[in-house]
């Protein structure tokens, strides 16, 4: 649903690729994901479908930023949880090893990761530090001969229950410098517990991870990740990705609402014929078009290599705010059926809550924009 024709900016071959992904996720993912979402279960067979179409490595695909963004939006349009799996895997795990890893780390992990034959986790947030994690990391790395000893706790870590390794952000005990360490999940002292009963992104398995003096070889440190600025560079790009997820959520909202309003009859007429229903549809379409245009400008900035944190923060906060507003309109438009996941709208409604909070909360991203506008930091 692209009223302004943003996807028409793609070259013919890229447009084909987008249509291939749309067909795949609409046919093989959208309806199939509902049961997994209800059961809070990871859908290995659905992920295998995504792997078959190269979506484990979309981060390294030779393509425009616009195509990559639209692909992420199409996946979110079908299922937001799975788009989080694909997005975090690509932006924060594949991307991080590709950008900051050693030659040996890249050779060992990238082929398996991009085929979805291995999973990693990006582990920054801690139980006591979320929004203030930049200055708040408590996890530590202590050098002991040819090894590092990693201790601490991480919270909310996506794919953390089953990933082959986690990229743990920790402070060097000697220098106090922040760094990233690849910690395999089968090492003694590593444990991960699933966070149960989430209201959204129920397919994404989030974990509390504890690290009790876990020993890793010195070679497991990522040579390129040497301070919080490295994490921030990645987070800037992944915030923009959440903007695309929000676009996908609004596409899903419009799809679901148009279909429902076209079929459901009250007072002897289809809902679609009522003026107030058409107003809701117009508002959702307006929110979607606004964000799609904004995200295409963000993609252009990424293409030029001049995306700034304020751009990513504005895109993330604005798109998730409008996705949340659209999902509320959509949920109401479906009446009682809007609260049942079988009708899909309730699933979008709940998933959008997480987009609003993760990758820097709505409030913190707004404060980043506020700081750029006023020159005054309201949060540090
Ligand atoms: C489903 C899910 C998946 C996630 N996946 C990952 C992952 O894979 N890896 C990872 O490292 N992290 C992950 N996160 C963590 C996520 O990034 C944090 O939840 C987020 O940064 C907020 O931190 P917090 O939950 O500790 O909230 P808090 O920081 O405790 O914030 C609570 C509230 O206070 C507000 N607040 C805080 N400080 C200020 C201030 N100065 N001014 C105004 N308001 C303020 C916040 O906006 C929020 O509304 C995930 C989170 C969720 C929910």
GROMACS .gro file of C-alpha atoms and ligand atoms in nm:
model
  433
    1UNK     CA    1   0.000   0.000   0.000
    2UNK     CA    2   0.218   0.278  -0.135
    3UNK     CA    3  -0.008   0.567  -0.236
    4UNK     CA    4   0.286   0.795  -0.312
    5UNK     CA    5   0.470   0.534  -0.519
    6UNK     CA    6   0.790   0.528  -0.312
    7UNK     CA    7   0.874   0.173  -0.431
    8UNK     CA    8   0.872   0.301  -0.789
    9UNK     CA    9   1.205   0.469  -0.714
   10UNK     CA   10   1.361   0.119  -0.718
   11UNK     CA   11   1.539  -0.010  -1.027
   12UNK     CA   12   1.346  -0.284  -1.211
   13UNK     CA   13   1.561  -0.565  -1.071
   14UNK     CA   14   1.523  -0.435  -0.715
   15UNK     CA   15   1.149  -0.402  -0.764
   16UNK     CA   16   1.140  -0.769  -0.867
   17UNK     CA   17   1.327  -0.862  -0.550
   18UNK     CA   18   1.076  -0.666  -0.339
   19UNK     CA   19   0.783  -0.843  -0.507
   20UNK     CA   20   0.951  -1.182  -0.450
   21UNK     CA   21   0.979  -1.108  -0.076
   22UNK     CA   22   0.622  -0.973  -0.059
   23UNK     CA   23   0.485  -1.287  -0.223
   24UNK     CA   24   0.688  -1.513   0.006
   25UNK     CA   25   0.586  -1.347   0.332
   26UNK     CA   26   0.221  -1.298   0.235
   27UNK     CA   27   0.185  -1.663   0.121
   28UNK     CA   28   0.409  -1.848   0.363
   29UNK     CA   29   0.445  -1.631   0.674
   30UNK     CA   30   0.150  -1.402   0.747
   31UNK     CA   31  -0.129  -1.643   0.846
   32UNK     CA   32   0.116  -1.919   0.954
   33UNK     CA   33   0.279  -1.692   1.214
   34UNK     CA   34  -0.038  -1.646   1.422
   35UNK     CA   35  -0.027  -1.982   1.604
   36UNK     CA   36   0.341  -1.938   1.684
   37UNK     CA   37   0.270  -1.588   1.814
   38UNK     CA   38  -0.014  -1.721   2.035
   39UNK     CA   39   0.214  -1.996   2.172
   40UNK     CA   40   0.519  -1.766   2.210
   41UNK     CA   41   0.711  -2.020   2.004
   42UNK     CA   42   1.002  -1.969   1.764
   43UNK     CA   43   0.894  -2.083   1.414
   44UNK     CA   44   1.195  -2.271   1.277
   45UNK     CA   45   1.006  -2.373   0.963
   46UNK     CA   46   0.908  -2.013   0.884
   47UNK     CA   47   1.265  -1.896   0.940
   48UNK     CA   48   1.378  -2.170   0.699
   49UNK     CA   49   1.148  -2.016   0.436
   50UNK     CA   50   1.311  -1.677   0.493
   51UNK     CA   51   1.657  -1.837   0.474
   52UNK     CA   52   1.567  -1.992   0.136
   53UNK     CA   53   1.518  -1.641   0.000
   54UNK     CA   54   1.844  -1.498   0.133
   55UNK     CA   55   1.690  -1.300   0.419
   56UNK     CA   56   1.948  -1.421   0.673
   57UNK     CA   57   2.200  -1.204   0.490
   58UNK     CA   58   1.999  -0.909   0.358
   59UNK     CA   59   2.243  -0.682   0.544
   60UNK     CA   60   2.525  -0.787   0.312
   61UNK     CA   61   2.313  -0.797  -0.004
   62UNK     CA   62   2.436  -0.563  -0.278
   63UNK     CA   63   2.134  -0.336  -0.296
   64UNK     CA   64   2.009   0.014  -0.224
   65UNK     CA   65   1.917   0.119   0.130
   66UNK     CA   66   1.567   0.184  -0.001
   67UNK     CA   67   1.524  -0.176  -0.112
   68UNK     CA   68   1.662  -0.310   0.216
   69UNK     CA   69   1.424  -0.086   0.410
   70UNK     CA   70   1.124  -0.184   0.198
   71UNK     CA   71   1.213  -0.554   0.243
   72UNK     CA   72   1.214  -0.506   0.622
   73UNK     CA   73   0.877  -0.327   0.593
   74UNK     CA   74   0.730  -0.614   0.387
   75UNK     CA   75   0.838  -0.868   0.648
   76UNK     CA   76   0.683  -0.654   0.924
   77UNK     CA   77   0.366  -0.621   0.715
   78UNK     CA   78   0.335  -1.001   0.736
   79UNK     CA   79   0.458  -1.048   1.096
   80UNK     CA   80   0.632  -0.793   1.317
   81UNK     CA   81   0.794  -1.053   1.545
   82UNK     CA   82   0.964  -1.222   1.252
   83UNK     CA   83   1.072  -0.887   1.115
   84UNK     CA   84   1.241  -0.828   1.452
   85UNK     CA   85   1.418  -1.162   1.423
   86UNK     CA   86   1.536  -1.079   1.070
   87UNK     CA   87   1.621  -0.718   1.157
   88UNK     CA   88   1.816  -0.773   1.478
   89UNK     CA   89   1.995  -1.070   1.322
   90UNK     CA   90   2.097  -0.861   1.020
   91UNK     CA   91   2.149  -0.513   1.163
   92UNK     CA   92   2.300  -0.596   1.500
   93UNK     CA   93   2.458  -0.942   1.467
   94UNK     CA   94   2.563  -0.991   1.103
   95UNK     CA   95   2.626  -0.615   1.077
   96UNK     CA   96   2.832  -0.605   1.394
   97UNK     CA   97   3.055  -0.899   1.303
   98UNK     CA   98   3.093  -0.768   0.949
   99UNK     CA   99   3.186  -0.421   1.074
  100UNK     CA  100   3.381  -0.489   1.394
  101UNK     CA  101   3.482  -0.858   1.378
  102UNK     CA  102   3.827  -1.005   1.311
  103UNK     CA  103   3.897  -1.191   0.985
  104UNK     CA  104   3.872  -1.517   1.177
  105UNK     CA  105   3.538  -1.424   1.338
  106UNK     CA  106   3.397  -1.324   1.001
  107UNK     CA  107   3.515  -1.645   0.834
  108UNK     CA  108   3.379  -1.861   1.115
  109UNK     CA  109   3.038  -1.700   1.160
  110UNK     CA  110   2.920  -1.495   0.863
  111UNK     CA  111   2.853  -1.786   0.621
  112UNK     CA  112   2.641  -1.970   0.880
  113UNK     CA  113   2.466  -1.656   1.003
  114UNK     CA  114   2.369  -1.532   0.659
  115UNK     CA  115   2.219  -1.876   0.583
  116UNK     CA  116   2.027  -1.870   0.916
  117UNK     CA  117   2.222  -2.184   1.011
  118UNK     CA  118   2.356  -2.005   1.320
  119UNK     CA  119   2.212  -1.732   1.541
  120UNK     CA  120   2.376  -1.467   1.751
  121UNK     CA  121   2.238  -1.220   2.004
  122UNK     CA  122   2.316  -0.852   2.061
  123UNK     CA  123   2.354  -0.806   2.435
  124UNK     CA  124   2.378  -0.449   2.557
  125UNK     CA  125   2.083  -0.386   2.796
  126UNK     CA  126   2.123  -0.491   3.160
  127UNK     CA  127   1.871  -0.553   3.440
  128UNK     CA  128   1.952  -0.221   3.611
  129UNK     CA  129   2.039  -0.014   3.303
  130UNK     CA  130   1.821   0.038   2.996
  131UNK     CA  131   1.788   0.398   2.878
  132UNK     CA  132   2.106   0.494   3.063
  133UNK     CA  133   2.311   0.199   2.939
  134UNK     CA  134   2.565   0.427   2.763
  135UNK     CA  135   2.722   0.514   3.097
  136UNK     CA  136   2.574   0.225   3.290
  137UNK     CA  137   2.730  -0.102   3.168
  138UNK     CA  138   2.815  -0.312   3.475
  139UNK     CA  139   2.924  -0.633   3.300
  140UNK     CA  140   3.299  -0.677   3.311
  141UNK     CA  141   3.582  -0.840   3.118
  142UNK     CA  142   3.900  -0.931   3.309
  143UNK     CA  143   4.212  -1.031   3.118
  144UNK     CA  144   4.370  -1.350   3.253
  145UNK     CA  145   4.661  -1.467   3.032
  146UNK     CA  146   4.522  -1.578   2.696
  147UNK     CA  147   4.165  -1.547   2.815
  148UNK     CA  148   3.903  -1.294   2.918
  149UNK     CA  149   3.677  -1.370   3.213
  150UNK     CA  150   3.331  -1.222   3.153
  151UNK     CA  151   3.090  -1.155   3.440
  152UNK     CA  152   2.756  -0.979   3.463
  153UNK     CA  153   2.393  -0.993   3.355
  154UNK     CA  154   2.203  -0.889   3.042
  155UNK     CA  155   1.828  -0.846   3.001
  156UNK     CA  156   1.584  -0.854   2.708
  157UNK     CA  157   1.829  -1.021   2.474
  158UNK     CA  158   1.660  -1.123   2.147
  159UNK     CA  159   1.722  -1.484   2.034
  160UNK     CA  160   1.908  -1.519   2.364
  161UNK     CA  161   1.741  -1.849   2.455
  162UNK     CA  162   1.884  -2.046   2.163
  163UNK     CA  163   2.157  -1.838   1.999
  164UNK     CA  164   2.497  -1.996   1.939
  165UNK     CA  165   2.665  -1.694   2.091
  166UNK     CA  166   2.596  -1.352   2.234
  167UNK     CA  167   2.785  -1.033   2.156
  168UNK     CA  168   2.830  -0.911   2.510
  169UNK     CA  169   2.910  -0.545   2.573
  170UNK     CA  170   3.130  -0.527   2.884
  171UNK     CA  171   3.381  -0.298   3.055
  172UNK     CA  172   3.747  -0.394   3.066
  173UNK     CA  173   3.830  -0.414   3.439
  174UNK     CA  174   4.177  -0.264   3.387
  175UNK     CA  175   4.117   0.018   3.139
  176UNK     CA  176   3.744   0.082   3.203
  177UNK     CA  177   3.694   0.080   2.822
  178UNK     CA  178   3.375  -0.065   2.678
  179UNK     CA  179   3.419  -0.351   2.433
  180UNK     CA  180   3.224  -0.632   2.271
  181UNK     CA  181   3.303  -0.999   2.333
  182UNK     CA  182   3.172  -1.299   2.140
  183UNK     CA  183   3.065  -1.544   2.410
  184UNK     CA  184   2.950  -1.888   2.292
  185UNK     CA  185   2.642  -2.006   2.479
  186UNK     CA  186   2.783  -2.352   2.562
  187UNK     CA  187   3.065  -2.210   2.773
  188UNK     CA  188   3.057  -2.294   3.147
  189UNK     CA  189   2.903  -2.011   3.351
  190UNK     CA  190   2.672  -1.890   3.069
  191UNK     CA  191   2.301  -1.927   3.125
  192UNK     CA  192   1.992  -1.787   2.951
  193UNK     CA  193   1.633  -1.787   3.074
  194UNK     CA  194   1.336  -1.704   2.855
  195UNK     CA  195   1.133  -1.393   2.946
  196UNK     CA  196   0.778  -1.529   2.934
  197UNK     CA  197   0.435  -1.368   2.886
  198UNK     CA  198   0.528  -1.069   2.669
  199UNK     CA  199   0.228  -0.888   2.518
  200UNK     CA  200   0.408  -0.829   2.187
  201UNK     CA  201   0.682  -0.973   1.964
  202UNK     CA  202   0.579  -1.306   2.112
  203UNK     CA  203   0.769  -1.506   1.848
  204UNK     CA  204   1.096  -1.332   1.933
  205UNK     CA  205   1.258  -1.523   2.219
  206UNK     CA  206   1.400  -1.270   2.468
  207UNK     CA  207   1.627  -1.382   2.748
  208UNK     CA  208   1.783  -1.286   3.074
  209UNK     CA  209   2.146  -1.388   3.039
  210UNK     CA  210   2.384  -1.437   3.329
  211UNK     CA  211   2.758  -1.463   3.291
  212UNK     CA  212   2.930  -1.618   3.589
  213UNK     CA  213   3.303  -1.586   3.523
  214UNK     CA  214   3.273  -1.718   3.168
  215UNK     CA  215   3.616  -1.782   3.014
  216UNK     CA  216   3.668  -1.702   2.645
  217UNK     CA  217   3.986  -1.684   2.436
  218UNK     CA  218   4.133  -1.336   2.383
  219UNK     CA  219   4.059  -1.384   2.012
  220UNK     CA  220   3.685  -1.363   2.092
  221UNK     CA  221   3.705  -0.988   2.154
  222UNK     CA  222   3.575  -0.790   1.854
  223UNK     CA  223   3.872  -0.575   1.748
  224UNK     CA  224   3.658  -0.296   1.597
  225UNK     CA  225   3.426  -0.242   1.895
  226UNK     CA  226   3.634  -0.037   2.131
  227UNK     CA  227   3.399   0.221   2.288
  228UNK     CA  228   3.031   0.316   2.317
  229UNK     CA  229   3.058   0.519   1.996
  230UNK     CA  230   3.091   0.186   1.808
  231UNK     CA  231   2.764   0.063   1.962
  232UNK     CA  232   2.604   0.398   1.887
  233UNK     CA  233   2.699   0.379   1.519
  234UNK     CA  234   2.522   0.045   1.490
  235UNK     CA  235   2.224   0.163   1.695
  236UNK     CA  236   2.184   0.466   1.471
  237UNK     CA  237   2.137   0.239   1.167
  238UNK     CA  238   1.914  -0.004   1.355
  239UNK     CA  239   1.691   0.279   1.480
  240UNK     CA  240   1.629   0.365   1.117
  241UNK     CA  241   1.542  -0.002   1.061
  242UNK     CA  242   1.275   0.023   1.336
  243UNK     CA  243   1.126   0.312   1.135
  244UNK     CA  244   1.084   0.064   0.846
  245UNK     CA  245   0.927  -0.187   1.083
  246UNK     CA  246   0.675   0.079   1.184
  247UNK     CA  247   0.600   0.143   0.814
  248UNK     CA  248   0.534  -0.232   0.776
  249UNK     CA  249   0.305  -0.223   1.080
  250UNK     CA  250   0.101   0.057   0.919
  251UNK     CA  251   0.085  -0.135   0.589
  252UNK     CA  252  -0.049  -0.435   0.781
  253UNK     CA  253  -0.300  -0.214   0.963
  254UNK     CA  254  -0.430  -0.072   0.637
  255UNK     CA  255  -0.445  -0.418   0.471
  256UNK     CA  256  -0.639  -0.565   0.762
  257UNK     CA  257  -0.876  -0.269   0.799
  258UNK     CA  258  -0.954  -0.239   0.427
  259UNK     CA  259  -1.029  -0.610   0.403
  260UNK     CA  260  -1.246  -0.610   0.716
  261UNK     CA  261  -1.434  -0.289   0.634
  262UNK     CA  262  -1.506  -0.426   0.286
  263UNK     CA  263  -1.673  -0.741   0.424
  264UNK     CA  264  -1.831  -0.666   0.759
  265UNK     CA  265  -2.187  -0.537   0.748
  266UNK     CA  266  -2.372  -0.339   1.015
  267UNK     CA  267  -2.701  -0.151   0.975
  268UNK     CA  268  -2.735  -0.338   0.645
  269UNK     CA  269  -2.426  -0.176   0.495
  270UNK     CA  270  -2.058  -0.254   0.469
  271UNK     CA  271  -1.844  -0.074   0.730
  272UNK     CA  272  -1.645   0.073   0.439
  273UNK     CA  273  -1.949   0.281   0.343
  274UNK     CA  274  -1.960   0.471   0.675
  275UNK     CA  275  -1.799   0.814   0.681
  276UNK     CA  276  -1.628   0.767   1.019
  277UNK     CA  277  -1.474   0.438   0.903
  278UNK     CA  278  -1.344   0.606   0.588
  279UNK     CA  279  -1.195   0.880   0.805
  280UNK     CA  280  -1.002   0.619   1.008
  281UNK     CA  281  -0.881   0.455   0.686
  282UNK     CA  282  -0.771   0.793   0.551
  283UNK     CA  283  -0.581   0.872   0.873
  284UNK     CA  284  -0.401   0.537   0.868
  285UNK     CA  285  -0.315   0.583   0.497
  286UNK     CA  286  -0.190   0.937   0.571
  287UNK     CA  287   0.030   0.819   0.860
  288UNK     CA  288   0.169   0.541   0.641
  289UNK     CA  289   0.241   0.766   0.344
  290UNK     CA  290   0.407   1.028   0.565
  291UNK     CA  291   0.638   0.770   0.721
  292UNK     CA  292   0.711   0.594   0.394
  293UNK     CA  293   0.826   0.924   0.245
  294UNK     CA  294   1.030   1.008   0.555
  295UNK     CA  295   1.196   0.665   0.548
  296UNK     CA  296   1.279   0.698   0.179
  297UNK     CA  297   1.461   1.025   0.265
  298UNK     CA  298   1.639   0.843   0.549
  299UNK     CA  299   1.746   0.576   0.297
  300UNK     CA  300   1.880   0.849   0.071
  301UNK     CA  301   2.085   0.987   0.362
  302UNK     CA  302   2.218   0.637   0.434
  303UNK     CA  303   2.309   0.604   0.067
  304UNK     CA  304   2.515   0.924   0.090
  305UNK     CA  305   2.670   0.808   0.419
  306UNK     CA  306   2.550   1.116   0.608
  307UNK     CA  307   2.278   0.975   0.834
  308UNK     CA  308   2.303   1.143   1.176
  309UNK     CA  309   2.173   1.014   1.509
  310UNK     CA  310   1.913   1.291   1.519
  311UNK     CA  311   1.772   1.171   1.183
  312UNK     CA  312   1.748   0.812   1.302
  313UNK     CA  313   1.597   0.917   1.636
  314UNK     CA  314   1.337   1.137   1.464
  315UNK     CA  315   1.247   0.863   1.217
  316UNK     CA  316   1.220   0.600   1.490
  317UNK     CA  317   1.017   0.811   1.731
  318UNK     CA  318   0.784   0.959   1.466
  319UNK     CA  319   0.719   0.635   1.278
  320UNK     CA  320   0.653   0.434   1.595
  321UNK     CA  321   0.424   0.706   1.735
  322UNK     CA  322   0.218   0.707   1.416
  323UNK     CA  323   0.221   0.326   1.392
  324UNK     CA  324   0.085   0.314   1.745
  325UNK     CA  325  -0.183   0.571   1.660
  326UNK     CA  326  -0.275   0.378   1.344
  327UNK     CA  327  -0.289   0.045   1.528
  328UNK     CA  328  -0.528   0.196   1.785
  329UNK     CA  329  -0.756   0.317   1.502
  330UNK     CA  330  -0.734  -0.023   1.337
  331UNK     CA  331  -0.806  -0.214   1.654
  332UNK     CA  332  -1.118  -0.004   1.712
  333UNK     CA  333  -1.229  -0.041   1.350
  334UNK     CA  334  -1.248  -0.420   1.393
  335UNK     CA  335  -1.472  -0.382   1.700
  336UNK     CA  336  -1.465  -0.694   1.921
  337UNK     CA  337  -1.276  -0.888   1.657
  338UNK     CA  338  -0.998  -0.633   1.698
  339UNK     CA  339  -0.897  -0.791   2.028
  340UNK     CA  340  -0.853  -1.146   1.893
  341UNK     CA  341  -0.522  -1.243   1.733
  342UNK     CA  342  -0.698  -1.460   1.468
  343UNK     CA  343  -0.810  -1.137   1.301
  344UNK     CA  344  -0.445  -1.014   1.303
  345UNK     CA  345  -0.516  -0.656   1.413
  346UNK     CA  346  -0.471  -0.738   1.784
  347UNK     CA  347  -0.132  -0.891   1.703
  348UNK     CA  348  -0.018  -0.574   1.523
  349UNK     CA  349  -0.160  -0.360   1.805
  350UNK     CA  350   0.047  -0.546   2.066
  351UNK     CA  351   0.365  -0.576   1.857
  352UNK     CA  352   0.371  -0.202   1.790
  353UNK     CA  353   0.404  -0.144   2.166
  354UNK     CA  354   0.747  -0.305   2.155
  355UNK     CA  355   0.859  -0.099   1.854
  356UNK     CA  356   0.772   0.207   2.061
  357UNK     CA  357   1.002   0.092   2.344
  358UNK     CA  358   1.299  -0.101   2.209
  359UNK     CA  359   1.609   0.037   2.032
  360UNK     CA  360   1.584   0.342   2.259
  361UNK     CA  361   1.239   0.427   2.393
  362UNK     CA  362   1.009   0.674   2.221
  363UNK     CA  363   1.087   0.924   2.498
  364UNK     CA  364   1.466   0.891   2.475
  365UNK     CA  365   1.461   0.923   2.095
  366UNK     CA  366   1.241   1.232   2.128
  367UNK     CA  367   1.494   1.376   2.373
  368UNK     CA  368   1.774   1.316   2.123
  369UNK     CA  369   1.576   1.525   1.873
  370UNK     CA  370   1.500   1.783   2.143
  371UNK     CA  371   1.871   1.810   2.224
  372UNK     CA  372   1.953   1.874   1.858
  373UNK     CA  373   1.682   2.139   1.832
  374UNK     CA  374   1.762   2.328   2.152
  375UNK     CA  375   2.126   2.253   2.217
  376UNK     CA  376   2.021   2.142   2.567
  377UNK     CA  377   2.042   1.781   2.678
  378UNK     CA  378   1.742   1.695   2.896
  379UNK     CA  379   1.863   1.345   2.979
  380UNK     CA  380   2.235   1.345   3.061
  381LIG     C1  381   1.092  -0.710   2.341
  381LIG     C2  382   1.221  -0.638   2.365
  381LIG     C3  383   1.333  -0.677   2.292
  381LIG     C4  384   1.457  -0.617   2.320
  381LIG     N1  385   1.570  -0.665   2.257
  381LIG     C5  386   1.692  -0.624   2.299
  381LIG     C6  387   1.812  -0.686   2.249
  381LIG     O1  388   1.807  -0.777   2.163
  381LIG     N2  389   1.932  -0.644   2.299
  381LIG     C7  390   1.943  -0.545   2.392
  381LIG     O2  391   2.055  -0.515   2.431
  381LIG     N3  392   1.831  -0.484   2.441
  381LIG     C8  393   1.707  -0.521   2.398
  381LIG     N4  394   1.593  -0.461   2.447
  381LIG     C9  395   1.605  -0.359   2.552
  381LIG    C10  396   1.551  -0.222   2.513
  381LIG     O3  397   1.640  -0.156   2.429
  381LIG    C11  398   1.521  -0.147   2.645
  381LIG     O4  399   1.403  -0.206   2.699
  381LIG    C12  400   1.502   0.002   2.625
  381LIG     O5  401   1.623   0.063   2.591
  381LIG    C13  402   1.446   0.069   2.752
  381LIG     O6  403   1.515   0.031   2.866
  381LIG     P1  404   1.431  -0.019   2.995
  381LIG     O7  405   1.335  -0.123   2.950
  381LIG     O8  406   1.530  -0.058   3.099
  381LIG     O9  407   1.345   0.106   3.041
  381LIG     P2  408   1.394   0.226   3.139
  381LIG    O10  409   1.523   0.281   3.091
  381LIG    O11  410   1.388   0.179   3.281
  381LIG    O12  411   1.280   0.334   3.114
  381LIG    C14  412   1.151   0.330   3.177
  381LIG    C15  413   1.071   0.452   3.129
  381LIG    O13  414   1.137   0.572   3.171
  381LIG    C16  415   1.162   0.656   3.059
  381LIG     N5  416   1.286   0.730   3.083
  381LIG    C17  417   1.407   0.682   3.119
  381LIG     N6  418   1.494   0.782   3.133
  381LIG    C18  419   1.428   0.896   3.102
  381LIG    C19  420   1.465   1.035   3.098
  381LIG     N7  421   1.588   1.077   3.125
  381LIG     N8  422   1.370   1.125   3.063
  381LIG    C20  423   1.244   1.084   3.030
  381LIG     N9  424   1.203   0.956   3.036
  381LIG    C21  425   1.295   0.864   3.070
  381LIG    C22  426   1.169   0.562   2.940
  381LIG    O14  427   1.143   0.628   2.816
  381LIG    C23  428   1.061   0.461   2.977
  381LIG    O15  429   0.935   0.512   2.940
  381LIG    C24  430   1.467  -0.515   2.417
  381LIG    C25  431   1.351  -0.473   2.484
  381LIG    C26  432   1.230  -0.534   2.459
  381LIG    C27  433   1.109  -0.490   2.539
   0.00000   0.00000   0.00000
